Amino acid sequence: MYSNGERTSLMSMPKIIKVPRRTLLVLCGPAGSGKSTFAAQRFTATNIVSSDLCRAMICDDENNQQVNRDTFELFYFIIQKRLFLGRFTVADSTALQSDARRKLRDLSRRFGYLGCLLIFNIPPEVCLERNKARHRLVEEQVIAHHAGLLERTLLDAPYEGWEQVHVLGEQDMDTRVEIEL
Ligand code: UTP
Ligand code: MG
């Protein structure tokens, strides 16, 4: 029997996610849910392939939705090159559409990679607050739309063939990711 204190400390222990080096870690969640922050705190910058950075690389503006097709062509192209070379890779995009997740899942399979989906289950109010506090503003209705897609994703993800699916809530932002040798 644990004392209250011990139980409290056990409950506050961070989650640990263990993955092999040949893993495609797919971040998934609404704008402002903390995906890029989570990735930047844990991984080398070059491990992370960010759709926003791809967008900025081709048009100097990470908000420009007019260049979506080229942005994602580049995004998948870089991921594919990394998987071909056996590099651990983090895909940083919202991945809230099932098509987008399927593409990433297919890529991971094609290269014999473990597909690990990390869903940021953060309430829209929190995403909105965080969005207001940063320089890159995302419109309020976009976050509402993302909240709906998130609900759908939480239902669908277990049936999409991922080797691992993890759902992170607000209290899980200290989750550790261990890459096994
Ligand atoms: P991010 O910029 O990491 O969100 O955090 P995101 O999910 O990648 O958003 P998109 O999809 O690219 O638009 C958004 C804001 O929230 C803060 C960050 O500092 C940033 O300003 N943040 C993030 C927190 O305050 N707490 C957290 O735990 C994570
Ligand atoms: Mg981001």
mmCIF file with all atom_site columns, N, CA, C and O in Angstrom, residues 16-42:
data_model
loop_
_atom_site.group_PDB
_atom_site.id
_atom_site.type_symbol
_atom_site.label_atom_id
_atom_site.label_alt_id
_atom_site.label_comp_id
_atom_site.label_asym_id
_atom_site.label_entity_id
_atom_site.label_seq_id
_atom_site.pdbx_PDB_ins_code
_atom_site.Cartn_x
_atom_site.Cartn_y
_atom_site.Cartn_z
_atom_site.occupancy
_atom_site.B_iso_or_equiv
_atom_site.pdbx_formal_charge
_atom_site.auth_seq_id
_atom_site.auth_comp_id
_atom_site.auth_asym_id
_atom_site.auth_atom_id
_atom_site.pdbx_PDB_model_num
ATOM 1   N N  . ILE A 1 16 ? 6.897  7.819  -20.191 1.00 0.00 ? 16 ILE A N  1
ATOM 2   C CA . ILE A 1 16 ? 8.103  7.536  -20.990 1.00 0.00 ? 16 ILE A CA 1
ATOM 3   C C  . ILE A 1 16 ? 7.676  6.782  -22.245 1.00 0.00 ? 16 ILE A C  1
ATOM 4   O O  . ILE A 1 16 ? 6.973  5.780  -22.163 1.00 0.00 ? 16 ILE A O  1
ATOM 5   N N  . ILE A 1 17 ? 8.087  7.303  -23.378 1.00 0.00 ? 17 ILE A N  1
ATOM 6   C CA . ILE A 1 17 ? 7.802  6.649  -24.659 1.00 0.00 ? 17 ILE A CA 1
ATOM 7   C C  . ILE A 1 17 ? 9.120  6.073  -25.171 1.00 0.00 ? 17 ILE A C  1
ATOM 8   O O  . ILE A 1 17 ? 10.101 6.814  -25.305 1.00 0.00 ? 17 ILE A O  1
ATOM 9   N N  . LYS A 1 18 ? 9.146  4.759  -25.403 1.00 0.00 ? 18 LYS A N  1
ATOM 10  C CA . LYS A 1 18 ? 10.388 4.130  -25.892 1.00 0.00 ? 18 LYS A CA 1
ATOM 11  C C  . LYS A 1 18 ? 10.209 3.725  -27.345 1.00 0.00 ? 18 LYS A C  1
ATOM 12  O O  . LYS A 1 18 ? 9.237  3.039  -27.676 1.00 0.00 ? 18 LYS A O  1
ATOM 13  N N  . VAL A 1 19 ? 11.120 4.167  -28.166 1.00 0.00 ? 19 VAL A N  1
ATOM 14  C CA . VAL A 1 19 ? 11.034 3.847  -29.600 1.00 0.00 ? 19 VAL A CA 1
ATOM 15  C C  . VAL A 1 19 ? 12.417 3.465  -30.128 1.00 0.00 ? 19 VAL A C  1
ATOM 16  O O  . VAL A 1 19 ? 13.429 3.923  -29.603 1.00 0.00 ? 19 VAL A O  1
ATOM 17  N N  . PRO A 1 20 ? 12.469 2.634  -31.174 1.00 0.00 ? 20 PRO A N  1
ATOM 18  C CA . PRO A 1 20 ? 13.768 2.355  -31.797 1.00 0.00 ? 20 PRO A CA 1
ATOM 19  C C  . PRO A 1 20 ? 14.230 3.549  -32.636 1.00 0.00 ? 20 PRO A C  1
ATOM 20  O O  . PRO A 1 20 ? 13.442 4.466  -32.901 1.00 0.00 ? 20 PRO A O  1
ATOM 21  N N  . ARG A 1 21 ? 15.507 3.505  -33.056 1.00 0.00 ? 21 ARG A N  1
ATOM 22  C CA . ARG A 1 21 ? 16.029 4.627  -33.861 1.00 0.00 ? 21 ARG A CA 1
ATOM 23  C C  . ARG A 1 21 ? 15.270 4.767  -35.186 1.00 0.00 ? 21 ARG A C  1
ATOM 24  O O  . ARG A 1 21 ? 15.001 5.875  -35.645 1.00 0.00 ? 21 ARG A O  1
ATOM 25  N N  . ARG A 1 22 ? 14.894 3.622  -35.763 1.00 0.00 ? 22 ARG A N  1
ATOM 26  C CA . ARG A 1 22 ? 14.150 3.695  -37.032 1.00 0.00 ? 22 ARG A CA 1
ATOM 27  C C  . ARG A 1 22 ? 12.668 3.938  -36.721 1.00 0.00 ? 22 ARG A C  1
ATOM 28  O O  . ARG A 1 22 ? 11.826 3.045  -36.879 1.00 0.00 ? 22 ARG A O  1
ATOM 29  N N  . THR A 1 23 ? 12.403 5.148  -36.249 1.00 0.00 ? 23 THR A N  1
ATOM 30  C CA . THR A 1 23 ? 11.026 5.541  -35.932 1.00 0.00 ? 23 THR A CA 1
ATOM 31  C C  . THR A 1 23 ? 10.687 6.838  -36.646 1.00 0.00 ? 23 THR A C  1
ATOM 32  O O  . THR A 1 23 ? 11.499 7.767  -36.691 1.00 0.00 ? 23 THR A O  1
ATOM 33  N N  . LEU A 1 24 ? 9.477  6.868  -37.198 1.00 0.00 ? 24 LEU A N  1
ATOM 34  C CA . LEU A 1 24 ? 8.927  8.142  -37.662 1.00 0.00 ? 24 LEU A CA 1
ATOM 35  C C  . LEU A 1 24 ? 7.932  8.576  -36.596 1.00 0.00 ? 24 LEU A C  1
ATOM 36  O O  . LEU A 1 24 ? 6.899  7.932  -36.384 1.00 0.00 ? 24 LEU A O  1
ATOM 37  N N  . LEU A 1 25 ? 8.302  9.632  -35.877 1.00 0.00 ? 25 LEU A N  1
ATOM 38  C CA . LEU A 1 25 ? 7.461  10.153 -34.803 1.00 0.00 ? 25 LEU A CA 1
ATOM 39  C C  . LEU A 1 25 ? 6.570  11.241 -35.400 1.00 0.00 ? 25 LEU A C  1
ATOM 40  O O  . LEU A 1 25 ? 7.073  12.287 -35.831 1.00 0.00 ? 25 LEU A O  1
ATOM 41  N N  . VAL A 1 26 ? 5.294  10.959 -35.454 1.00 0.00 ? 26 VAL A N  1
ATOM 42  C CA . VAL A 1 26 ? 4.366  11.872 -36.126 1.00 0.00 ? 26 VAL A CA 1
ATOM 43  C C  . VAL A 1 26 ? 3.604  12.677 -35.083 1.00 0.00 ? 26 VAL A C  1
ATOM 44  O O  . VAL A 1 26 ? 2.830  12.128 -34.291 1.00 0.00 ? 26 VAL A O  1
ATOM 45  N N  . LEU A 1 27 ? 3.862  13.976 -35.047 1.00 0.00 ? 27 LEU A N  1
ATOM 46  C CA . LEU A 1 27 ? 3.147  14.855 -34.124 1.00 0.00 ? 27 LEU A CA 1
ATOM 47  C C  . LEU A 1 27 ? 1.806  15.201 -34.748 1.00 0.00 ? 27 LEU A C  1
ATOM 48  O O  . LEU A 1 27 ? 1.701  15.376 -35.968 1.00 0.00 ? 27 LEU A O  1
ATOM 49  N N  . CYS A 1 28 ? 0.796  15.323 -33.919 1.00 0.00 ? 28 CYS A N  1
ATOM 50  C CA . CYS A 1 28 ? -0.556 15.522 -34.442 1.00 0.00 ? 28 CYS A CA 1
ATOM 51  C C  . CYS A 1 28 ? -1.344 16.339 -33.427 1.00 0.00 ? 28 CYS A C  1
ATOM 52  O O  . CYS A 1 28 ? -1.417 15.969 -32.248 1.00 0.00 ? 28 CYS A O  1
ATOM 53  N N  . GLY A 1 29 ? -1.901 17.464 -33.856 1.00 0.00 ? 29 GLY A N  1
ATOM 54  C CA . GLY A 1 29 ? -2.687 18.253 -32.916 1.00 0.00 ? 29 GLY A CA 1
ATOM 55  C C  . GLY A 1 29 ? -2.993 19.631 -33.475 1.00 0.00 ? 29 GLY A C  1
ATOM 56  O O  . GLY A 1 29 ? -2.397 20.064 -34.465 1.00 0.00 ? 29 GLY A O  1
ATOM 57  N N  . PRO A 1 30 ? -3.921 20.328 -32.820 1.00 0.00 ? 30 PRO A N  1
ATOM 58  C CA . PRO A 1 30 ? -4.347 21.648 -33.293 1.00 0.00 ? 30 PRO A CA 1
ATOM 59  C C  . PRO A 1 30 ? -3.214 22.684 -33.269 1.00 0.00 ? 30 PRO A C  1
ATOM 60  O O  . PRO A 1 30 ? -2.221 22.488 -32.563 1.00 0.00 ? 30 PRO A O  1
ATOM 61  N N  . ALA A 1 31 ? -3.395 23.745 -34.018 1.00 0.00 ? 31 ALA A N  1
ATOM 62  C CA . ALA A 1 31 ? -2.472 24.882 -33.959 1.00 0.00 ? 31 ALA A CA 1
ATOM 63  C C  . ALA A 1 31 ? -2.429 25.380 -32.516 1.00 0.00 ? 31 ALA A C  1
ATOM 64  O O  . ALA A 1 31 ? -3.464 25.515 -31.874 1.00 0.00 ? 31 ALA A O  1
ATOM 65  N N  . GLY A 1 32 ? -1.232 25.579 -32.019 1.00 0.00 ? 32 GLY A N  1
ATOM 66  C CA . GLY A 1 32 ? -1.081 26.093 -30.661 1.00 0.00 ? 32 GLY A CA 1
ATOM 67  C C  . GLY A 1 32 ? -1.125 25.028 -29.578 1.00 0.00 ? 32 GLY A C  1
ATOM 68  O O  . GLY A 1 32 ? -1.124 25.341 -28.391 1.00 0.00 ? 32 GLY A O  1
ATOM 69  N N  . SER A 1 33 ? -1.137 23.743 -29.972 1.00 0.00 ? 33 SER A N  1
ATOM 70  C CA . SER A 1 33 ? -1.213 22.685 -28.951 1.00 0.00 ? 33 SER A CA 1
ATOM 71  C C  . SER A 1 33 ? 0.165  22.350 -28.376 1.00 0.00 ? 33 SER A C  1
ATOM 72  O O  . SER A 1 33 ? 0.265  21.556 -27.434 1.00 0.00 ? 33 SER A O  1
ATOM 73  N N  . GLY A 1 34 ? 1.213  22.923 -28.944 1.00 0.00 ? 34 GLY A N  1
ATOM 74  C CA . GLY A 1 34 ? 2.543  22.747 -28.362 1.00 0.00 ? 34 GLY A CA 1
ATOM 75  C C  . GLY A 1 34 ? 3.422  21.719 -29.051 1.00 0.00 ? 34 GLY A C  1
ATOM 76  O O  . GLY A 1 34 ? 4.452  21.308 -28.509 1.00 0.00 ? 34 GLY A O  1
ATOM 77  N N  . LYS A 1 35 ? 3.089  21.337 -30.276 1.00 0.00 ? 35 LYS A N  1
ATOM 78  C CA . LYS A 1 35 ? 3.846  20.301 -30.986 1.00 0.00 ? 35 LYS A CA 1
ATOM 79  C C  . LYS A 1 35 ? 5.308  20.718 -31.216 1.00 0.00 ? 35 LYS A C  1
ATOM 80  O O  . LYS A 1 35 ? 6.226  19.982 -30.881 1.00 0.00 ? 35 LYS A O  1
ATOM 81  N N  . SER A 1 36 ? 5.485  21.915 -31.791 1.00 0.00 ? 36 SER A N  1
ATOM 82  C CA . SER A 1 36 ? 6.847  22.347 -32.139 1.00 0.00 ? 36 SER A CA 1
ATOM 83  C C  . SER A 1 36 ? 7.684  22.592 -30.881 1.00 0.00 ? 36 SER A C  1
ATOM 84  O O  . SER A 1 36 ? 8.885  22.302 -30.863 1.00 0.00 ? 36 SER A O  1
ATOM 85  N N  . THR A 1 37 ? 7.022  23.098 -29.831 1.00 0.00 ? 37 THR A N  1
ATOM 86  C CA . THR A 1 37 ? 7.726  23.333 -28.565 1.00 0.00 ? 37 THR A CA 1
ATOM 87  C C  . THR A 1 37 ? 8.202  22.004 -27.989 1.00 0.00 ? 37 THR A C  1
ATOM 88  O O  . THR A 1 37 ? 9.365  21.865 -27.576 1.00 0.00 ? 37 THR A O  1
ATOM 89  N N  . PHE A 1 38 ? 7.318  21.017 -27.979 1.00 0.00 ? 38 PHE A N  1
ATOM 90  C CA . PHE A 1 38 ? 7.630  19.678 -27.470 1.00 0.00 ? 38 PHE A CA 1
ATOM 91  C C  . PHE A 1 38 ? 8.832  19.102 -28.233 1.00 0.00 ? 38 PHE A C  1
ATOM 92  O O  . PHE A 1 38 ? 9.768  18.570 -27.643 1.00 0.00 ? 38 PHE A O  1
ATOM 93  N N  . ALA A 1 39 ? 8.806  19.225 -29.555 1.00 0.00 ? 39 ALA A N  1
ATOM 94  C CA . ALA A 1 39 ? 9.878  18.663 -30.378 1.00 0.00 ? 39 ALA A CA 1
ATOM 95  C C  . ALA A 1 39 ? 11.201 19.402 -30.132 1.00 0.00 ? 39 ALA A C  1
ATOM 96  O O  . ALA A 1 39 ? 12.247 18.767 -29.934 1.00 0.00 ? 39 ALA A O  1
ATOM 97  N N  . ALA A 1 40 ? 11.139 20.728 -30.093 1.00 0.00 ? 40 ALA A N  1
ATOM 98  C CA . ALA A 1 40 ? 12.364 21.524 -29.941 1.00 0.00 ? 40 ALA A CA 1
ATOM 99  C C  . ALA A 1 40 ? 13.044 21.252 -28.595 1.00 0.00 ? 40 ALA A C  1
ATOM 100 O O  . ALA A 1 40 ? 14.272 21.325 -28.489 1.00 0.00 ? 40 ALA A O  1
ATOM 101 N N  . GLN A 1 41 ? 12.238 20.917 -27.566 1.00 0.00 ? 41 GLN A N  1
ATOM 102 C CA . GLN A 1 41 ? 12.806 20.665 -26.236 1.00 0.00 ? 41 GLN A CA 1
ATOM 103 C C  . GLN A 1 41 ? 13.499 19.303 -26.147 1.00 0.00 ? 41 GLN A C  1
ATOM 104 O O  . GLN A 1 41 ? 14.227 19.034 -25.204 1.00 0.00 ? 41 GLN A O  1
ATOM 105 N N  . ARG A 1 42 ? 13.249 18.419 -27.102 1.00 0.00 ? 42 ARG A N  1
ATOM 106 C CA . ARG A 1 42 ? 13.743 17.038 -26.974 1.00 0.00 ? 42 ARG A CA 1
ATOM 107 C C  . ARG A 1 42 ? 14.707 16.582 -28.064 1.00 0.00 ? 42 ARG A C  1
ATOM 108 O O  . ARG A 1 42 ? 15.512 15.694 -27.841 1.00 0.00 ? 42 ARG A O  1
#
